[in-house]
Short mmCIF file of C-alpha atoms and ligand atoms in Angstrom, two decimals:
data_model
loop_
_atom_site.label_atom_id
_atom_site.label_comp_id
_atom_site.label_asym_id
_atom_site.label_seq_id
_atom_site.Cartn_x
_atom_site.Cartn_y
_atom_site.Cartn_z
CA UNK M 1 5.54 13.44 -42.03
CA UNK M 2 4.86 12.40 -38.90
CA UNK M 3 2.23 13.46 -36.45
CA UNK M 4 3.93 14.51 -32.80
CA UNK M 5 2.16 14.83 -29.61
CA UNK M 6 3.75 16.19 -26.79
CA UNK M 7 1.79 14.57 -23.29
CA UNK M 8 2.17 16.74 -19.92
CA UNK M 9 0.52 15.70 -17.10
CA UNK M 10 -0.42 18.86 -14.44
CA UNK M 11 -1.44 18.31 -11.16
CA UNK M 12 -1.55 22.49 -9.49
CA UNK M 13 0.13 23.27 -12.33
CA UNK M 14 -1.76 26.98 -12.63
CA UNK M 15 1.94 29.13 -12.02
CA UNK M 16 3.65 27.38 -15.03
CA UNK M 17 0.88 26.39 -17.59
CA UNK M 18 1.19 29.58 -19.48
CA UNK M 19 4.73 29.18 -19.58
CA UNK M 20 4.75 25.56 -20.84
CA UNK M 21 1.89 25.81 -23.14
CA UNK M 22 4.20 29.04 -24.97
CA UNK M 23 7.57 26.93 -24.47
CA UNK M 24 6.07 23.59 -26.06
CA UNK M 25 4.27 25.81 -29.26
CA UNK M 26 7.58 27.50 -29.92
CA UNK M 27 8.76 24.04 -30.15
CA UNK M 28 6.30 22.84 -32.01
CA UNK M 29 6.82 25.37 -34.37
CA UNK M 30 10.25 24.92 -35.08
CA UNK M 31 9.80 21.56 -35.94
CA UNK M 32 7.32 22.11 -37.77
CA UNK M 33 8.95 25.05 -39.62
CA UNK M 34 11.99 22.51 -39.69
CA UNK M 35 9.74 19.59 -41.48
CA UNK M 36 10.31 17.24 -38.95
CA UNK M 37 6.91 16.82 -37.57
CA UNK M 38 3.49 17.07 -39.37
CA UNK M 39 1.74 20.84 -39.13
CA UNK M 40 -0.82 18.64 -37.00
CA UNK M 41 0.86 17.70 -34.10
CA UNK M 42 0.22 19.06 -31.43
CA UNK M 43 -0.05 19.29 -27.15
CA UNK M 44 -1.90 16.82 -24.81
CA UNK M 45 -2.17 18.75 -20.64
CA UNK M 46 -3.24 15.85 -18.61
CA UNK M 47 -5.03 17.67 -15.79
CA UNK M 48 -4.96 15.22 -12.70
CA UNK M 49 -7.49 16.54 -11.14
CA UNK M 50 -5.55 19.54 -9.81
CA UNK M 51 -7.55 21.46 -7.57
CA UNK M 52 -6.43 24.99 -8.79
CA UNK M 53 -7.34 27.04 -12.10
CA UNK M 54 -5.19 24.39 -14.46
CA UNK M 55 -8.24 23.27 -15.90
CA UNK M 56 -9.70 26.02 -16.88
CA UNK M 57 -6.10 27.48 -18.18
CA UNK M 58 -5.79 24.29 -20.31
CA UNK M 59 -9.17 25.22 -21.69
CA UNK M 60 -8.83 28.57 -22.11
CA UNK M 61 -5.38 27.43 -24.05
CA UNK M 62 -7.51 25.18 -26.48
CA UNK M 63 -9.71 28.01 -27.13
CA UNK M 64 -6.86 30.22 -28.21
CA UNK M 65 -5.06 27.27 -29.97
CA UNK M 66 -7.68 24.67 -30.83
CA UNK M 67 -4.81 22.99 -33.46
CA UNK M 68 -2.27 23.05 -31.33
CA UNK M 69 -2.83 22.50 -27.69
CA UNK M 70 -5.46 19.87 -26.65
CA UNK M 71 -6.61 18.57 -23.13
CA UNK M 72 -7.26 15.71 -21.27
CA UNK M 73 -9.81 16.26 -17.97
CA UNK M 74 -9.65 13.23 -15.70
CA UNK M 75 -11.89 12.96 -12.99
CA UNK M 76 -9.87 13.09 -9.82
CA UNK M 77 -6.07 12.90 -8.75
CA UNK M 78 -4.59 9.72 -9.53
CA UNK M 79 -0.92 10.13 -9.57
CA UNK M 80 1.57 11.31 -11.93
CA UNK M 81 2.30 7.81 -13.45
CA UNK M 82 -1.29 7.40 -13.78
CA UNK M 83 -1.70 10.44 -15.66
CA UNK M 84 0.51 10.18 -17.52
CA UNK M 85 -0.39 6.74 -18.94
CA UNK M 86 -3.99 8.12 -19.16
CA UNK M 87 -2.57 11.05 -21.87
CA UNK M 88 -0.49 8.31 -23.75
CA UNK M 89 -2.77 5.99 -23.97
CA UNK M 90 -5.40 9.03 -25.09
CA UNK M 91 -2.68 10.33 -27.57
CA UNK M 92 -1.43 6.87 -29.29
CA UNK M 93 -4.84 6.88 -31.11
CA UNK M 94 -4.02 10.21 -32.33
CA UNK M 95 -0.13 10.56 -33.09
CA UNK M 96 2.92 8.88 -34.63
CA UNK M 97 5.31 9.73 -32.41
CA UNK M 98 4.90 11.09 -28.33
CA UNK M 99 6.98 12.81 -26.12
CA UNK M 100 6.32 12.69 -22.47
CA UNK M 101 7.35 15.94 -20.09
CA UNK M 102 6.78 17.37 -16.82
CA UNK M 103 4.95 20.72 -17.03
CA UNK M 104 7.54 22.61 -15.09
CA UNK M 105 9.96 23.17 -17.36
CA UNK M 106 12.50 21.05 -15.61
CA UNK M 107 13.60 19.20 -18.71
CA UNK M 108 15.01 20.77 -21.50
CA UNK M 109 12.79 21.08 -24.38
CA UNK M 110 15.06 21.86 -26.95
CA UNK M 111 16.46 18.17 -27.06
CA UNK M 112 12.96 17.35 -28.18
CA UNK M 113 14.35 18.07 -31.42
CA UNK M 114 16.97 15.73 -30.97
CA UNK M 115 14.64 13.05 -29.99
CA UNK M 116 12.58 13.85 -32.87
CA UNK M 117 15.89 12.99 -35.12
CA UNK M 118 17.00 10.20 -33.33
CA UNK M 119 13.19 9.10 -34.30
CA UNK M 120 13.90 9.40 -37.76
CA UNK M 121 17.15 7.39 -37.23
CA UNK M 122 14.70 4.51 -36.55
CA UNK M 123 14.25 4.48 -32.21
CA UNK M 124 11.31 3.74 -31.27
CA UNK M 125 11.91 4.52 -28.05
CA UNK M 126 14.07 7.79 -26.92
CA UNK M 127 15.58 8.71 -23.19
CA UNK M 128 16.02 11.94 -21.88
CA UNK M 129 18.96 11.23 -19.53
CA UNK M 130 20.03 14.46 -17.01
CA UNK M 131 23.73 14.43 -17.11
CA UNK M 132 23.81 16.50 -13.73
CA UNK M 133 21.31 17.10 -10.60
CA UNK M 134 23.27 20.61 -9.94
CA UNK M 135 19.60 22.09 -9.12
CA UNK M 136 18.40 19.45 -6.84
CA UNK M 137 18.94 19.73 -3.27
CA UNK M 138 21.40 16.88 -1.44
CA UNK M 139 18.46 15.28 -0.17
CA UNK M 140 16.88 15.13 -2.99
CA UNK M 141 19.89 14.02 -5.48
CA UNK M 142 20.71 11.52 -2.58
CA UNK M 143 17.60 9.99 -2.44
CA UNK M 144 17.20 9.89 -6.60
CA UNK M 145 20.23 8.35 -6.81
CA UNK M 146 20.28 5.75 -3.86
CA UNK M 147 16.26 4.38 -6.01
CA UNK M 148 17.94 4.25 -8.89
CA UNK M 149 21.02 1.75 -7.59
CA UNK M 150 18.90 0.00 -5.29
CA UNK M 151 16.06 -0.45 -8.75
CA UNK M 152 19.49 -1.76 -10.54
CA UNK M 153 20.58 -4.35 -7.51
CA UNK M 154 17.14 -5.61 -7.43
CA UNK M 155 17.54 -6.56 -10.91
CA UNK M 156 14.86 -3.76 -11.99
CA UNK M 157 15.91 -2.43 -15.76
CA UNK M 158 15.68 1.34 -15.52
CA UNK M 159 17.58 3.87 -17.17
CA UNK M 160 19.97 5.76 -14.80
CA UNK M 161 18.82 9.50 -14.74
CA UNK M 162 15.90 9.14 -16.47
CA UNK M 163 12.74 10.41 -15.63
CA UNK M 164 9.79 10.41 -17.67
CA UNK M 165 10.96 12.51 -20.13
CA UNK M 166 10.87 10.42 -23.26
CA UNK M 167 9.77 9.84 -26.53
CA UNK M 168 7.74 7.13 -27.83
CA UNK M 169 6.85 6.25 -31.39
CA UNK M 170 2.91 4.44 -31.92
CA UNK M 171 3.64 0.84 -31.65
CA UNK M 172 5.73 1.35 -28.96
CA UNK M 173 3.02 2.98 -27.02
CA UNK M 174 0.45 0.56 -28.32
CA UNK M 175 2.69 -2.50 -26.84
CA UNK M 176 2.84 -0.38 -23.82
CA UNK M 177 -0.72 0.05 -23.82
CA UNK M 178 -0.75 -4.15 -22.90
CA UNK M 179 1.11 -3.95 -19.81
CA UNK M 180 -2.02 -4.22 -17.54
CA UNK M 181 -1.08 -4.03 -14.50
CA UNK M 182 -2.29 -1.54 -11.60
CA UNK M 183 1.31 -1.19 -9.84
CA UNK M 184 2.61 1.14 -12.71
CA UNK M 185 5.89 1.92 -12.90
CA UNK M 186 7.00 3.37 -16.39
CA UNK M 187 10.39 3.44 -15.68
CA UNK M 188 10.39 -0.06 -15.01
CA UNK M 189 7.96 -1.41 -17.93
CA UNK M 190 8.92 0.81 -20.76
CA UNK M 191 12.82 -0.68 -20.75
CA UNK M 192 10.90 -4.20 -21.77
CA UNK M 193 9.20 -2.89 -24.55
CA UNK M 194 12.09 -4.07 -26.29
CA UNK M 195 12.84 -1.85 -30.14
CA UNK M 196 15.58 0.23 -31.03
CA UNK M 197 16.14 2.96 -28.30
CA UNK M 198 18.82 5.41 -27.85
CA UNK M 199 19.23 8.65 -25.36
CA UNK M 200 19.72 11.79 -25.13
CA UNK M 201 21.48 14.19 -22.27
CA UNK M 202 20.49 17.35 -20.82
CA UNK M 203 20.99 19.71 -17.97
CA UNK M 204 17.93 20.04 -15.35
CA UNK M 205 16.49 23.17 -14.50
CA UNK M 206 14.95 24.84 -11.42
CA UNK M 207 11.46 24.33 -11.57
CA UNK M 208 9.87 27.36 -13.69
CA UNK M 209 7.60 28.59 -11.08
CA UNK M 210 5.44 26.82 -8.30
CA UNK M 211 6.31 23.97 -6.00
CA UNK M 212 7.21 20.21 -6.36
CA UNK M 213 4.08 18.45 -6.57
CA UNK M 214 6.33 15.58 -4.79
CA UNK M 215 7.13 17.19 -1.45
CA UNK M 216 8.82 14.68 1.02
CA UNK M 217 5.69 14.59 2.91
CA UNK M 218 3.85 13.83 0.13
CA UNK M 219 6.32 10.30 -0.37
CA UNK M 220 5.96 9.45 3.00
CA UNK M 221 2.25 9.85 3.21
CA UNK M 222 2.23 7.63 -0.17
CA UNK M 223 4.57 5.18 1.97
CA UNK M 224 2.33 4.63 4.46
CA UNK M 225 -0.84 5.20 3.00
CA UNK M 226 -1.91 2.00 3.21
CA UNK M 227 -4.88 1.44 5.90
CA UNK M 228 -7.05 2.38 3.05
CA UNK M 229 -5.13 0.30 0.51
CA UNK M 230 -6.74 -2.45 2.21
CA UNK M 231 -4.70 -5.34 3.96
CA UNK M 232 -1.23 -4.45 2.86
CA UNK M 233 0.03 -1.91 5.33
CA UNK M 234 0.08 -4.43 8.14
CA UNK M 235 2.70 -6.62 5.72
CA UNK M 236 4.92 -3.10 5.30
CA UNK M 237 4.59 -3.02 9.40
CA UNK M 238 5.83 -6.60 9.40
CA UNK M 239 8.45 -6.02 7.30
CA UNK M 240 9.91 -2.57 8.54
CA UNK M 241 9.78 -3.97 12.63
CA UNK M 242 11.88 -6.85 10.91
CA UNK M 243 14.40 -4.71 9.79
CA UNK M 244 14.29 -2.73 12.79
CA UNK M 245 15.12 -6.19 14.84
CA UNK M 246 17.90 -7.67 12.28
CA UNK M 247 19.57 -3.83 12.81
CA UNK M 248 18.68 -4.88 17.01
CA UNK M 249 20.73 -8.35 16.85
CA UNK M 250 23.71 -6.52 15.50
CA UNK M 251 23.62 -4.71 18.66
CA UNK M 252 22.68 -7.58 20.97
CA UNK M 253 25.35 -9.53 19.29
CA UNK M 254 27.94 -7.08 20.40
CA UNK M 255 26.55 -6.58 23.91
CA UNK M 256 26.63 -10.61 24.52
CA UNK M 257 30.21 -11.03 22.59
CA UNK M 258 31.79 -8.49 24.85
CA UNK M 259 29.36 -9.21 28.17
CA UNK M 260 30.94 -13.15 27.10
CA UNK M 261 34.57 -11.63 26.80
CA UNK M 262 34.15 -10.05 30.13
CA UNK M 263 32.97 -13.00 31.50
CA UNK M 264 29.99 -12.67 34.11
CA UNK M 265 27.40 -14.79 32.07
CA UNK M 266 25.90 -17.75 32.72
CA UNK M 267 27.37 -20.56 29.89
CA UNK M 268 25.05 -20.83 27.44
CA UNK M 269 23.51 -17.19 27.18
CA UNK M 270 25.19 -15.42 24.60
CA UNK M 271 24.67 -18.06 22.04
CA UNK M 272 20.93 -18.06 23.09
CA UNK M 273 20.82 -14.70 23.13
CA UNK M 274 22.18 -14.01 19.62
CA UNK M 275 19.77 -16.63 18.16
CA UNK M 276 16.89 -15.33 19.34
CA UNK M 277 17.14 -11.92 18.25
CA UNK M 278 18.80 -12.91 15.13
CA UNK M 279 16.11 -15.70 14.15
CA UNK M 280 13.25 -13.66 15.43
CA UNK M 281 14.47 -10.62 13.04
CA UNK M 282 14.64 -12.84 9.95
CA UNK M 283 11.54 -14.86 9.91
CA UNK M 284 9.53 -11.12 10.31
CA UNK M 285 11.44 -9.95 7.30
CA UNK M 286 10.75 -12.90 5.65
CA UNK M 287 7.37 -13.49 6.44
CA UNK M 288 6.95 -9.00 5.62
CA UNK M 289 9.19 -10.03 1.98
CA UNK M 290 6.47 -12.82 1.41
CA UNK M 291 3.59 -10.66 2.28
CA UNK M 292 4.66 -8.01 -0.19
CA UNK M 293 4.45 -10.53 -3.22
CA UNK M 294 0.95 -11.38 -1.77
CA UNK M 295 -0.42 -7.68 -1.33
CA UNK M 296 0.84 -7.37 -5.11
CA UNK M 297 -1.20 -10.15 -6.10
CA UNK M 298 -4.48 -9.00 -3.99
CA UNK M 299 -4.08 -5.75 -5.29
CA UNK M 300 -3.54 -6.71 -9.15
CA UNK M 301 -6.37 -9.55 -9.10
CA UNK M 302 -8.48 -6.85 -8.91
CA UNK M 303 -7.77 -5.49 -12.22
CA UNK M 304 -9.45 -1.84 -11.20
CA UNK M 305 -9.28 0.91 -14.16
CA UNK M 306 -6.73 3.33 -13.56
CA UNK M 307 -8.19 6.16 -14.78
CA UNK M 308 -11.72 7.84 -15.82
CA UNK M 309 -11.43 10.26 -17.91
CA UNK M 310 -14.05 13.04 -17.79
CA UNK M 311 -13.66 15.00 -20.98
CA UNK M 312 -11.22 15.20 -23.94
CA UNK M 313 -10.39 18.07 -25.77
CA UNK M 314 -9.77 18.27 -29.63
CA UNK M 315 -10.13 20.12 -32.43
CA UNK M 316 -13.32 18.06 -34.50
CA UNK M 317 -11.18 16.87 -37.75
CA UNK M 318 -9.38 14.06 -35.23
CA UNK M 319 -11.15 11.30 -33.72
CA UNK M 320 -10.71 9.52 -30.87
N1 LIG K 1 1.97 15.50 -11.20
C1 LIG K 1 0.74 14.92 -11.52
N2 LIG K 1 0.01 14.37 -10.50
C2 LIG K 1 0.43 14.36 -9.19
C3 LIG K 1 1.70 14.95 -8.89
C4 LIG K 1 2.45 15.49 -9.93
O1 LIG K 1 0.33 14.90 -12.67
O2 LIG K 1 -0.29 13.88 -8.33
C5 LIG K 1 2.77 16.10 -12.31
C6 LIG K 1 3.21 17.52 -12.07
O3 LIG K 1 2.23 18.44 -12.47
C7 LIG K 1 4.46 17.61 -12.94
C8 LIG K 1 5.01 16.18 -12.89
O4 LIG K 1 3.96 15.35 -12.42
O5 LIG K 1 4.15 17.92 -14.29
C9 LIG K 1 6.23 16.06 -11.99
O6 LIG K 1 5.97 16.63 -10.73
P1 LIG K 1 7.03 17.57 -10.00
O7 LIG K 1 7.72 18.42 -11.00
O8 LIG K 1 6.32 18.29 -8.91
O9 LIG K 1 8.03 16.50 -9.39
P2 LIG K 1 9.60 16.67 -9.14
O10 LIG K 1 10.19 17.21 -10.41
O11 LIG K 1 9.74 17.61 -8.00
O12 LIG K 1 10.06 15.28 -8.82
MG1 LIG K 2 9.60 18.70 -11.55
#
């Protein structure tokens, strides 16, 4: 039977561990009781450097269930996606099969089980899909949905509604385990792992108890965080005061067309006009798109680690 790890990554997660930790055992159990998963499997809390008690409620969960819930400690924050690769990439040495999930209790973890089956039907690679964002606020549903068409017009393969909730069987997270790059997006690279894949739908939740570790402040900051990312944020600059002067010549194109209609300009000066503010908008978007390619590349080149991870948790029969 196979072995199942379930990965959560927790960044001020202190409210909800508890919570989780009990949810994800009762599931465990059932599957376990249900022979679908092997009495081994068990729970992998990412801590991303949280700066609450998460820690120390992870380890005080490993104490009470050394089998059954294990931890990951790495050494600072580095992002959800980071975080999350860090626990796959930790787990894949230990499981069969892997099921990524937020530690709030947003997803449903009773389709687990169904992932677990549609395993066994031969996906390596399973989607939990949310069939409605009833919870989420307008803002936030707005947002969520405008990524997800703009991902699909920029020719980005992602799976509508999905977040990371997934599950992944071993070689699908070892092949995963080659995408290199520092600009992780696992939305984006999991879809080209290629194998059979399937989903599966749920309802989303409030959030269980605490706060969205993604606040709208939080995304902007990340937006423009980028005097310390080195030379990019001037190419962003470039590339948003382009758009801002494209948006410009639609206006300066109407304010010459009717000053021209009304007829007190010298001959010449609308078409000039237009031009200039039209041209001018263009090349700094394309000059900003360009840059973009080339911050990319400057940042990838460098081929940093993404994580460090301070201390693993286990129970001494598994290695890692
Ligand atoms: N998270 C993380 N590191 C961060 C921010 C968030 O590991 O820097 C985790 C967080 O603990 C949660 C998951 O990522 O398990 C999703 O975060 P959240 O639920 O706050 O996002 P939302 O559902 O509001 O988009
Ligand atoms: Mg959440």
């Amino acid at each position: 039977m196979e072995r199942l790890a379930i990965v959560v990554p927790c960044y001020n997660e202190e409210e909800v561990l508890e919570m989780s930790s009990e949810a994800l055992r009762g599931v465990l159990d059932d599957l376990i009781d249900k022979r679908k998963i092997s009495v081994d499997s068990f729970i992998m809390f990412v801590n991303d450097g949280s700066k609450d008690k998460t820690w120390e409620l992870i380890e005080a969960e490993h104490e009470k269930y050394p089998y059954q819930v294990y931890g990951v400690k790495l050494a600072r924050n580095v992002g959800h996606q980071y975080a999350l690769t860090a626990g796959l990439i930790t787990a894949a040495d230990l499981c069969d099969i892997c099921v990524s999930i937020d530690a709030d209790l947003q997803d449903d973890v009773s389709v687990i089980e169904y992932m677990v089956d549609k395993y066994h039907d031969g996906c390596d690679i399973v989607y939990g899909v949310r069939k409605e964002r009833k919870t989420d606020t307008f803002f936030k549903r707005f947002t969520a949905q405008s990524f997800y068409k703009l991902m699909a017009h920029m020719g980005v393969n992602t799976i509508y509604n999905h977040a990371d909730f997934r599950l992944m069987s071993c070689r699908a997270l070892r092949q995963f385990s080659n995408y290199r790059e520092y600009n992780l997006f696992l939305r984006g690279i999991v879809p080209l792992i290629g194998y059979k894949t399937d989903c599966v739908y749920y309802d989303r939740k409030e959030r269980a108890a605490g706060v969205s570790k993604y606040p709208l402040k939080k995304m902007l900051a990340l937006a423009f965080d980028g005097i310390s990312s080195f030379s990019t944020r001037p190419i962003d600059l470039i590339l948003t005061v382009g758009f801002v002067i494209v948006f410009l010549s639609f206006i300066a194109l109407l304010y010459a067309l009717v000053s021209y209609f009304t007829g007190n300009v010298e001959p010449g000066w609308t078409s000039l006009i237009i031009s200039i503010w039209f041209l001018g908008g263009l090349q700094l978007l394309a000059i900003g798109l360009v840059g973009k390619y080339v911050g990319k590349t400057y940042i990838e080149v460098k081929h940093r680690p993404r994580y460090n991870i301070e201390k693993v948790l286990t129970d001494e029969s598994s290695e890692i």
